[in-house]
Coordinates of C-alpha atoms and ligand atoms in Angstrom, one line a residue:
X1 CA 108.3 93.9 65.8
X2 CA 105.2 92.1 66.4
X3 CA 104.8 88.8 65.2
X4 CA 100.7 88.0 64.3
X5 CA 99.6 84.2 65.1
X6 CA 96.4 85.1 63.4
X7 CA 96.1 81.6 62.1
X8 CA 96.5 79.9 65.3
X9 CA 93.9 81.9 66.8
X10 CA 91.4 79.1 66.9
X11 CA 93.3 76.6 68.4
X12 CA 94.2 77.6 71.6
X13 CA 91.9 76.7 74.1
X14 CA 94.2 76.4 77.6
X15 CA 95.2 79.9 79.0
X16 CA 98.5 78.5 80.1
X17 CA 99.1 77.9 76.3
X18 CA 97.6 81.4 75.1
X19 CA 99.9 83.3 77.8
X20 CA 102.7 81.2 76.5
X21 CA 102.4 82.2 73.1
X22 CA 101.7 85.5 74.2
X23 CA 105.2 85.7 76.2
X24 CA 106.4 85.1 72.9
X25 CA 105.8 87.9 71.4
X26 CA 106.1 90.2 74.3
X27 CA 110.2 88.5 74.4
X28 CA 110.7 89.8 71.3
X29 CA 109.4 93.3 71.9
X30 CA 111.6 94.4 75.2
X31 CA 114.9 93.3 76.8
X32 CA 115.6 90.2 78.9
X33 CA 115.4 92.2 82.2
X34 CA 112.3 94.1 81.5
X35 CA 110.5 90.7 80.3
X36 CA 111.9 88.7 83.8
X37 CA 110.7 91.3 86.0
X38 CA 107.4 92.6 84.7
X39 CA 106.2 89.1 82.3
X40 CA 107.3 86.2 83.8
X41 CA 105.6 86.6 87.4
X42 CA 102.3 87.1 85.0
X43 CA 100.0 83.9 85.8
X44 CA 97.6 82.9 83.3
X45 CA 94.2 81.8 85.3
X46 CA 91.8 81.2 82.8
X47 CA 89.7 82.1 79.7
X48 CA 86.4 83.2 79.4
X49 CA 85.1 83.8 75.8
X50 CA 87.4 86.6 74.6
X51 CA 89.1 87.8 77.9
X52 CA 92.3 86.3 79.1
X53 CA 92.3 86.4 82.9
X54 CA 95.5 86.6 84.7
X55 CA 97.1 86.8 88.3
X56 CA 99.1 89.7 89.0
X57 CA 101.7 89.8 91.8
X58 CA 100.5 93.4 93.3
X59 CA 98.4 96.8 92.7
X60 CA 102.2 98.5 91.9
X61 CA 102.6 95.7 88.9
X62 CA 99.4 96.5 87.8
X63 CA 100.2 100.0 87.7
X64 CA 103.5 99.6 86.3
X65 CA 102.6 97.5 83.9
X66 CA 99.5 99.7 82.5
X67 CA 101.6 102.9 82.4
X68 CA 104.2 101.5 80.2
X69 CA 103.4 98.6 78.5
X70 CA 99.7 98.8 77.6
X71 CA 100.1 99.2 73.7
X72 CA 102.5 95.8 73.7
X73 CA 99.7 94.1 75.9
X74 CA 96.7 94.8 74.1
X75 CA 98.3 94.7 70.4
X76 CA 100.2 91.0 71.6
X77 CA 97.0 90.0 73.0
X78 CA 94.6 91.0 69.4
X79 CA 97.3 89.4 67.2
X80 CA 96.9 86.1 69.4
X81 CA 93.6 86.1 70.7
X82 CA 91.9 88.0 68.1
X83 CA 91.0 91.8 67.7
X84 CA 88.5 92.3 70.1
X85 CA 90.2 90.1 72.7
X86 CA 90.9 91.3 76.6
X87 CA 93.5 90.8 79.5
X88 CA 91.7 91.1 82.7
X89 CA 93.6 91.0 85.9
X90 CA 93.3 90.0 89.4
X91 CA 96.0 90.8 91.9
X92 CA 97.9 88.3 94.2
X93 CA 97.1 89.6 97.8
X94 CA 94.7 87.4 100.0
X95 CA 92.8 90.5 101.0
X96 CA 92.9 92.4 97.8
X97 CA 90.8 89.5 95.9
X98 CA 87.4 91.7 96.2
X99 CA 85.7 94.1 94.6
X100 CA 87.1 96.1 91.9
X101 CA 86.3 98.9 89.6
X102 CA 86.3 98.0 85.8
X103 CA 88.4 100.3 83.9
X104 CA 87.0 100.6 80.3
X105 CA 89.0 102.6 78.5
X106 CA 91.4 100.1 79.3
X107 CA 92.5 97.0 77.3
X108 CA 93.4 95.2 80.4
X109 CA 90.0 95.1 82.9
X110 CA 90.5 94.3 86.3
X111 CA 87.9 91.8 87.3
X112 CA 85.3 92.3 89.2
X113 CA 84.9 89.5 91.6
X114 CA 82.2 90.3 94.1
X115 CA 80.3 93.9 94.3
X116 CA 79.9 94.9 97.9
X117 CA 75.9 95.4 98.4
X118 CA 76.3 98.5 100.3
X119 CA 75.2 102.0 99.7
X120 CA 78.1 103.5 100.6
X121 CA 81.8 103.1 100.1
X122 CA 84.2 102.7 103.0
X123 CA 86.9 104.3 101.2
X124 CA 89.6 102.0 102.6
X125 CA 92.7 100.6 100.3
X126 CA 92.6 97.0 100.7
X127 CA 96.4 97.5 100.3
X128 CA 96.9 98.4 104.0
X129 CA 96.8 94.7 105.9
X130 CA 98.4 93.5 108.8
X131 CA 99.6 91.1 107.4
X132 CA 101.9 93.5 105.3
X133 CA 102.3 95.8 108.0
X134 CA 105.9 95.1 109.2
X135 CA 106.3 94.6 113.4
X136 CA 109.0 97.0 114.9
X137 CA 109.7 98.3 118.4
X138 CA 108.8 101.7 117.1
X139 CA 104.7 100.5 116.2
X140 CA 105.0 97.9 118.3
X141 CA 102.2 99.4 120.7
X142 CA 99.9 101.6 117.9
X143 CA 99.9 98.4 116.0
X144 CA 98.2 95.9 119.3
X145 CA 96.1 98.4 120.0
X146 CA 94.5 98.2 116.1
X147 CA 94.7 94.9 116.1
X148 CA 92.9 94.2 120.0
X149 CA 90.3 97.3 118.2
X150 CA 89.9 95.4 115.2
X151 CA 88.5 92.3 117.0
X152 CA 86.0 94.1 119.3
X153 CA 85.3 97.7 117.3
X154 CA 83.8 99.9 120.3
X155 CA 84.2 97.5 122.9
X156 CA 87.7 98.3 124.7
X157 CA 88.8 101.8 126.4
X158 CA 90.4 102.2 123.8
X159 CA 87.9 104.5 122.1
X160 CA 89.2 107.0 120.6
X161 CA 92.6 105.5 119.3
X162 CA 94.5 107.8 119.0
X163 CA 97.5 107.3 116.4
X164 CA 99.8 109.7 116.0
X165 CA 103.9 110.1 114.8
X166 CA 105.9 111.9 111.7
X167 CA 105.3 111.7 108.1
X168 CA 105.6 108.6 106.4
X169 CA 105.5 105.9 109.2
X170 CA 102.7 103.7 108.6
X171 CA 99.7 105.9 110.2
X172 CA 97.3 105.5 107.2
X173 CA 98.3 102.2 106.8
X174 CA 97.5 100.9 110.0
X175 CA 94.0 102.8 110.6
X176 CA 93.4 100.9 107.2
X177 CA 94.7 97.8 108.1
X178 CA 92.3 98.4 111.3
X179 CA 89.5 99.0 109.0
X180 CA 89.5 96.6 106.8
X181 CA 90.0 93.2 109.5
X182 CA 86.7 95.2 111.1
X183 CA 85.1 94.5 107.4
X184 CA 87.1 91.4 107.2
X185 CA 84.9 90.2 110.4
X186 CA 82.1 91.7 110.0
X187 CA 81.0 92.8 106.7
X188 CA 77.8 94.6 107.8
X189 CA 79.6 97.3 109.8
X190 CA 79.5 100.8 108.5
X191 CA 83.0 101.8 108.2
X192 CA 84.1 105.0 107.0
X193 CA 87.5 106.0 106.1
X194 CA 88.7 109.5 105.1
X195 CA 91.0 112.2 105.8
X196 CA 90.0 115.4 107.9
X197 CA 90.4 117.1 104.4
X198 CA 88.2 115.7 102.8
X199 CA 85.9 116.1 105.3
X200 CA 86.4 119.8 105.9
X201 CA 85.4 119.7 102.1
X202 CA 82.8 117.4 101.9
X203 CA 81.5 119.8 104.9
X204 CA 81.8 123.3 102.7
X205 CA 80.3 121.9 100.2
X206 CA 77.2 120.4 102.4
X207 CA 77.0 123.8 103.4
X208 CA 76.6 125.0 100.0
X209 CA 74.3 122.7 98.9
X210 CA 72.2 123.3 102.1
X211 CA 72.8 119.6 103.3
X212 CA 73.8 120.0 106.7
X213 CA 71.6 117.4 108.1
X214 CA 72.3 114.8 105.4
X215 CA 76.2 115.4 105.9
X216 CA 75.9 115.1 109.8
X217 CA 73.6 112.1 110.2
X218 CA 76.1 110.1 107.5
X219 CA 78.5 109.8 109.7
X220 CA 76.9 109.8 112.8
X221 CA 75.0 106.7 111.4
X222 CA 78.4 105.0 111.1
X223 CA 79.9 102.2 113.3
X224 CA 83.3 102.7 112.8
X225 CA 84.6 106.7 112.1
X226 CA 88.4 106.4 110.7
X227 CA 89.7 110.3 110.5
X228 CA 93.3 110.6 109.4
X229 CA 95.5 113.4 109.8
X230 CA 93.2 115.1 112.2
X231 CA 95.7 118.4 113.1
X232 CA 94.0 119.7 109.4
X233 CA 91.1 120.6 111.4
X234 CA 93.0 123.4 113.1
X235 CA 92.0 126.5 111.9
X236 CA 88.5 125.0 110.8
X237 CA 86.1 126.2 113.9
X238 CA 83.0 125.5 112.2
X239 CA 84.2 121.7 110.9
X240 CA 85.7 120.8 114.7
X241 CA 82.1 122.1 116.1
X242 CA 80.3 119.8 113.8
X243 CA 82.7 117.0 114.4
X244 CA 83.0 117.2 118.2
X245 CA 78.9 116.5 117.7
X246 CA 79.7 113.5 115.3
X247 CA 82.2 112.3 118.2
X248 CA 79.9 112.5 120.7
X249 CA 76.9 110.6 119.1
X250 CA 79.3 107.9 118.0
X251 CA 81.1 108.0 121.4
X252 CA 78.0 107.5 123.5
X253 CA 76.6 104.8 121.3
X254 CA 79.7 102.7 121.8
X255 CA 80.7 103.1 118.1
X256 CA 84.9 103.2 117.2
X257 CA 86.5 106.4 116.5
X258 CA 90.3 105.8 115.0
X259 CA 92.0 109.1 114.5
X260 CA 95.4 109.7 113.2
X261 CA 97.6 112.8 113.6
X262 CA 101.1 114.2 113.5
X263 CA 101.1 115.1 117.1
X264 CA 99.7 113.5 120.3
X265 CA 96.9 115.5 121.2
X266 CA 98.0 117.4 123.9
X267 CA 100.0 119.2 121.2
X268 CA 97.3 120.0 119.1
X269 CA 97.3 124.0 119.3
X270 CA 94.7 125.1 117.9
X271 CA 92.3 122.7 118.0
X272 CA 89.1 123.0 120.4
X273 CA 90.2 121.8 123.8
X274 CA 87.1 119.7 124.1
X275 CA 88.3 117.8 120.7
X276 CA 91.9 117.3 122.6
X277 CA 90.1 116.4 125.8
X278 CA 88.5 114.0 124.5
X279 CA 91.0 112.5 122.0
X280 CA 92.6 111.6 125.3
X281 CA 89.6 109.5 126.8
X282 CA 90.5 106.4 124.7
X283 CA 94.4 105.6 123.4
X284 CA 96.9 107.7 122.5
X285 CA 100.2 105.4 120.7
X286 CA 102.8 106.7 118.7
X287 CA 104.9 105.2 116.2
X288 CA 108.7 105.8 116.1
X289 CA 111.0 105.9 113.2
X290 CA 111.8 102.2 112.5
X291 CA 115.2 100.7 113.6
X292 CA 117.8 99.2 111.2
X293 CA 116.3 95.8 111.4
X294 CA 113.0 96.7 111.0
X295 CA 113.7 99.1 107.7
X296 CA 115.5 96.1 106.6
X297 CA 112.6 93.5 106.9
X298 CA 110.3 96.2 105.4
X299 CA 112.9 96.8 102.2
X300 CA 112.9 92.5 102.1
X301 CA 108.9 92.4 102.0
X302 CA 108.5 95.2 99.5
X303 CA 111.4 93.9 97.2
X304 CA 109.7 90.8 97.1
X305 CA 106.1 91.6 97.0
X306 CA 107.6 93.9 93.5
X307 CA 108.9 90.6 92.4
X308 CA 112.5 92.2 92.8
X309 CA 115.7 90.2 92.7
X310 CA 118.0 92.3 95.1
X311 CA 121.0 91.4 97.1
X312 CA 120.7 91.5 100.8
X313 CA 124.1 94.3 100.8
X314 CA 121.8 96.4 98.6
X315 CA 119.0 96.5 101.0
X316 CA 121.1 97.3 103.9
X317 CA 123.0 99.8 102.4
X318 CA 119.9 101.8 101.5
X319 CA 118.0 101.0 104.9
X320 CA 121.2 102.1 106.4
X321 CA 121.1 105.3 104.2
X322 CA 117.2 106.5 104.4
X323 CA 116.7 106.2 108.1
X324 CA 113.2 107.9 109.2
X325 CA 110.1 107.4 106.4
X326 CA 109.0 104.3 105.1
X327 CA 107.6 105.8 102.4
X328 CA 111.3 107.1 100.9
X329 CA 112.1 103.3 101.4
X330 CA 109.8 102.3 99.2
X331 CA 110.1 105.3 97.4
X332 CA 113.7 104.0 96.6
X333 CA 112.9 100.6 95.5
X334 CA 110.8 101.8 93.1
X335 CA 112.8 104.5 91.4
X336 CA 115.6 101.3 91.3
X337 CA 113.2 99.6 89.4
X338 CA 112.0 102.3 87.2
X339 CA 116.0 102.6 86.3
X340 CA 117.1 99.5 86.2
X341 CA 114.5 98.9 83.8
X342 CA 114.0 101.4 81.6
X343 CA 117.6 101.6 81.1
X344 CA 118.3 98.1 81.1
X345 CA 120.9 98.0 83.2
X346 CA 121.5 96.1 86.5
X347 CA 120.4 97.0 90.1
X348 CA 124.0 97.1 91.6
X349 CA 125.7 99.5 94.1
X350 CA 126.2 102.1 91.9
X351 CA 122.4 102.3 90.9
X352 CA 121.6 102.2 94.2
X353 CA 124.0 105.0 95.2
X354 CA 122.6 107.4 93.1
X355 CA 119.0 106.7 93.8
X356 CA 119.7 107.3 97.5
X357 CA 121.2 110.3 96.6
X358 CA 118.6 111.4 94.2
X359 CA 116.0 110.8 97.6
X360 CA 118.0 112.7 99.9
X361 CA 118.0 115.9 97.2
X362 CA 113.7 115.7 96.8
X363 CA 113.4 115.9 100.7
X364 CA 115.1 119.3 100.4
X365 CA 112.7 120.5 98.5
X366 CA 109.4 119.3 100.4
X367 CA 107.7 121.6 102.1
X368 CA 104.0 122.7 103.4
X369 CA 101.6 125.4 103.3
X370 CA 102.0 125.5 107.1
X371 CA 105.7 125.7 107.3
X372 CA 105.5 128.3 104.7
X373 CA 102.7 130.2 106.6
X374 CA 105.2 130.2 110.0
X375 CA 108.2 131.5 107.5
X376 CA 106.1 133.8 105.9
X377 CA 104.7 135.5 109.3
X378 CA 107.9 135.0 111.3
X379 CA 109.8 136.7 108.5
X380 CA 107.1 139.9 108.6
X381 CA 106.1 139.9 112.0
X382 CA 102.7 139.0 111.9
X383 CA 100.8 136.9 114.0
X384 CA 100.2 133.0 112.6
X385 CA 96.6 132.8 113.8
X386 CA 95.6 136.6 112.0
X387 CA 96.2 135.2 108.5
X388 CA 93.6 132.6 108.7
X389 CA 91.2 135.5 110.1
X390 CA 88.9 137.8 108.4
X391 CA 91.2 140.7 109.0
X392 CA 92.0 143.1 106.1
X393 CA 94.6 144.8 107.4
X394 CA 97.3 145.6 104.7
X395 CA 100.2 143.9 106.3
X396 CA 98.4 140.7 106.8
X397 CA 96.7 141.0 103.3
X398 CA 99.9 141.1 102.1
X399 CA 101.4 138.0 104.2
X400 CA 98.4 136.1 103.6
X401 CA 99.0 136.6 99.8
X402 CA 102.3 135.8 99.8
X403 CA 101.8 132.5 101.7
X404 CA 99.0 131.6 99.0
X405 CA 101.4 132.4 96.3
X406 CA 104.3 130.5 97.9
X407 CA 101.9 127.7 98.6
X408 CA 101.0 127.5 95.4
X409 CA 104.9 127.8 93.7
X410 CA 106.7 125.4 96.0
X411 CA 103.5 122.6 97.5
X412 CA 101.3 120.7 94.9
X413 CA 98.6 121.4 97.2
X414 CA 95.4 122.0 95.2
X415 CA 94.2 125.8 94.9
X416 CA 90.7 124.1 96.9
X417 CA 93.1 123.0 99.7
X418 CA 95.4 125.5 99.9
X419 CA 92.2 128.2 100.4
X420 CA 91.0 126.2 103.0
X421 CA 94.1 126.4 105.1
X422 CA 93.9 129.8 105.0
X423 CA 91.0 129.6 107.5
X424 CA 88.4 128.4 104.7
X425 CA 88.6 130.6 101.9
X426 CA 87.7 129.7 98.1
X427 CA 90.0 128.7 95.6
X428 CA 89.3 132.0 93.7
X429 CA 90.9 133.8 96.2
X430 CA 93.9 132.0 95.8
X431 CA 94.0 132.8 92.4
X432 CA 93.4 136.5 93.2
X433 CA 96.6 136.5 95.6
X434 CA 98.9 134.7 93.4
X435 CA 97.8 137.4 90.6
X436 CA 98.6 140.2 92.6
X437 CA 101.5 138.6 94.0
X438 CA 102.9 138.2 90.4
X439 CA 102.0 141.4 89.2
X440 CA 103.5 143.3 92.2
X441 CA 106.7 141.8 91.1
X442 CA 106.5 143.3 88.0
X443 CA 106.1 146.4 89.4
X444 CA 108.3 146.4 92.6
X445 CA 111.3 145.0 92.6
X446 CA 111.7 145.0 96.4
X447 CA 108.5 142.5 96.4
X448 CA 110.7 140.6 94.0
X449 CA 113.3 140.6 96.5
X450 CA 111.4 139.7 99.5
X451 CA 109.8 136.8 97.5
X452 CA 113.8 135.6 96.8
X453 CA 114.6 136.0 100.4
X454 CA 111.4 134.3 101.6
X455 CA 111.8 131.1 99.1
X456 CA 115.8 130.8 99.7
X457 CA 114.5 130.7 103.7
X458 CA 111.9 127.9 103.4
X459 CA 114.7 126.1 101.4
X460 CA 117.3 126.3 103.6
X461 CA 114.7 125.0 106.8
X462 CA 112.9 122.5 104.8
X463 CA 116.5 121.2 103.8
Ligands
ADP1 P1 101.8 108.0 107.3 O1 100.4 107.9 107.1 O2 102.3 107.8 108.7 O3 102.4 109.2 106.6 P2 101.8 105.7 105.6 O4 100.8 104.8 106.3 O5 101.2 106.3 104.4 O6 102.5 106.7 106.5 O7 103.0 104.8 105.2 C1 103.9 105.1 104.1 C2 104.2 103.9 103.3 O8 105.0 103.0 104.1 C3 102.9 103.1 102.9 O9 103.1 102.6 101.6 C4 102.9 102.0 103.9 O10 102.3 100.8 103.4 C5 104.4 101.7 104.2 N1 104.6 101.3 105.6 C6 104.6 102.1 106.7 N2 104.8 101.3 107.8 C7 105.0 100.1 107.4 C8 105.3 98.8 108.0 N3 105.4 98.8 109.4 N4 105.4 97.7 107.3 C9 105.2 97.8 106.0 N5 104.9 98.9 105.3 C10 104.8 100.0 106.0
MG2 MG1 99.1 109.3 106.2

């Protein structure tokens, strides 16, 4: 229950004292564990008329914390500070200090402590620093190269750099991290992060609008061009024309280009050999799976940034357990928390066990509209490269459905995105194949069957 302090209400005046009073209700309303891990590392900073500002330990607590315990926040903080009384927030990270967006609908505002005075948004996540970016042998080279980049945007060979490995290693986080020192510098460069998705996209839709010109002399106006995950251009002739123009402009003015990519360039089929070419004038580093000791530092680091209490056996045993994607090691650390939480129980072996396990079944399962599109056209004989055509031959119609359906059933790929990996094609037409699709199932039990036979296949190689 909630106790009301309505009568103290105009007495407090320190925020250290407010927060206190407000921990004392909060103890009352959830268990011992819950209130150590998500109250206690709260830091009341100051007050300022009705709002309560207080220091958070990271974006995760903030998110955490507003997903499940927003109604005990905002009712603890009316009963003590009055009813139309606010929490505001900062979080804890020397670069994260900046700018933020005010949430209204929210009883607990992150502050807004400077507004950039710029007409554009870079789109990075000040998240991604060096500072929390982990050393290893495997990024040991992608990572000097950002950082020598970061200090002299434009002016080394290295121009492109080129970053490429597997899923889940730190690409995005280090052409971030590259970003954001560059801003951290030199506020007054243009920098532009954003994924070749979303600017295949933003591209269709210039197209649309009839805002060609205004698309292409954006980011040709830019001084520092981050593209991530480039290999989503293949299959989008039009988009890699217009960018191999961007690239050039930006290239010849001595502006940075950091591109990131699952495979080194040479292994980009698909893609316009002048793009490749040229992706090989500047940098090329990988980044390798981390080794035991690094997954270990980076399991120590995110333990503690969560303001998690967890012994070093722990940490080993599940860096020792999830060996190749730092993003299922963090992954993993949450999901203990989450449990461990919720339930109110401890994080011990056991927990830790199951979560691993838990991980290693959700991999299984994870798969991609282009790994469906290879099963799909291996499995019927058709060529990859004619489903992303025009052609309306029946036996690619048909594959070209299927792939959209499958897309659709087993990726959470958005209709928008899945169309456009289909060589560029609307959303509605995504819709139209995994109608017919459906219907024909109804009808024909053999489609039924080849759908079965299909799925069972991409879970066995995804597994
Ligand atoms: P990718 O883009 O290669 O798929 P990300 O950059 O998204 O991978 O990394 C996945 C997660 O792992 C991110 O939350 C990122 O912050 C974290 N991460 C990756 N590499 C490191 C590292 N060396 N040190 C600390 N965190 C890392
Ligand atoms: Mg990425």
């Amino acid at each position: 229950m909630l106790n009301a302090h309505s009568s103290n209400k105009q007495i407090y005046s320190e925020p250290t004292i407010i927060w206190k009073e407000c921990l004392k209700v909060i103890k009352g309303n959830v268990t011992l564990m819950t209130y150590n891990t998500w109250f206690l590392p709260i830091k009341p900073l100051e007050l300022n008329g009705n709002t309560l500002k207080v220091q958070l330990p990271s974006q995760f607590f903030w998110e955490w914390i507003d997903e499940h315990f927003n109604t005990l926040i905002s009712k603890t903080i009316h009963d003590v500070l009055g009813s139309d009384s606010k929490l505001a927030y900062i979080i804890n990270e020397e670069s994260d200090s900046g700018s933020h967006f005010i949430s209204k609908s929210s009883p607990i505002n992150k502050v807004t402590e400077k507004t950039k005075q710029k007409n554009f948004e870079s789109h990075l996540n000040l998240r991604y620093t060096f500072e929390n970016f982990i050393k290893g042998e495997g990024n040991q080279l992608a990572r000097a190269a950002a950082l020598a980049i970061s200090d002299n945007p434009g002016g080394t060979s290295f121009n492109p750099l080129f970053i490429y490995g597997g899923v889940g290693l730190g690409k995005t986080h280090l052409i971030q991290a590259a970003g954001n020192k560059i801003l951290e510098i030199n506020p007054d460069k243009k920098v532009i992060y954003l994924s070749s998705d979303t600017f295949t996209v933003d591209f269709v839709e210039s197209i649309q609008s009839n805002k060609i010109n205004e698309f292409s002399n954006f980011y040709r106006g830019m001084d520092v061009l981050i593209i991530d995950d480039i290999q989503f251009l293949i299959g989008k002739e039009k988009t890699q024309d217009l960018f191999f123009h961007i690239f050039n402009t930006l290239h010849q003015a001595g502006k940075q280009i950091i591109l990131s990519s699952d495979k080194p360039p040479k292994e980009l089929k698909g893609l316009d050999d002048r793009l490749t070419s040229r992706f090989q004038w500047g940098l090329s580093a990988d980044i390798q799976p981390p080794e035991l000791e690094t997954r270990i530092a980076i399991l120590k680091r995110k333990a503690n940034d969560y303001g998690m209490n967890i012994s070093s056996e722990i940490l080993e045993y599940i860096a020792s357990n999830i060996t190749n994607n730092i993003r299922e090691l963090e992954g993993c650390l949450i999901k203990l928390l989450a449990n461990a939480s919720l339930n109110s129980v401890a994080i011990d072996f056991e927990l830790a066990k199951k979560i691993v396990r838990e991980i290693a079944t959700d991999r299984k399962v994870s798969v991609t509209v282009e790994n469906i599109t290879k099963i799909v056209c291996s499995y019927l004989n058709i060529a990859e490269n004619k489903i992303r055509d025009k052609t309306r031959k029946k036996e690619v119609v048909l594959a070209r459905q299927l792939a959209m359906y499958l897309s659709k059933e087993l990726t959470k790929s958005s209709l928008k995105s899945i169309g456009l990996q289909f060589g560029g094609r609307d959303h509605s037409t995504v819709i139209h194949a995994c109608n017919s699709i459906e219907e024909s199932m109804v009808r024909d039990p053999s489609m039924k069957d080849l759908v079965k036979t299909i799925k069972t296949q991409i879970e066995l190689v995804s597994s």
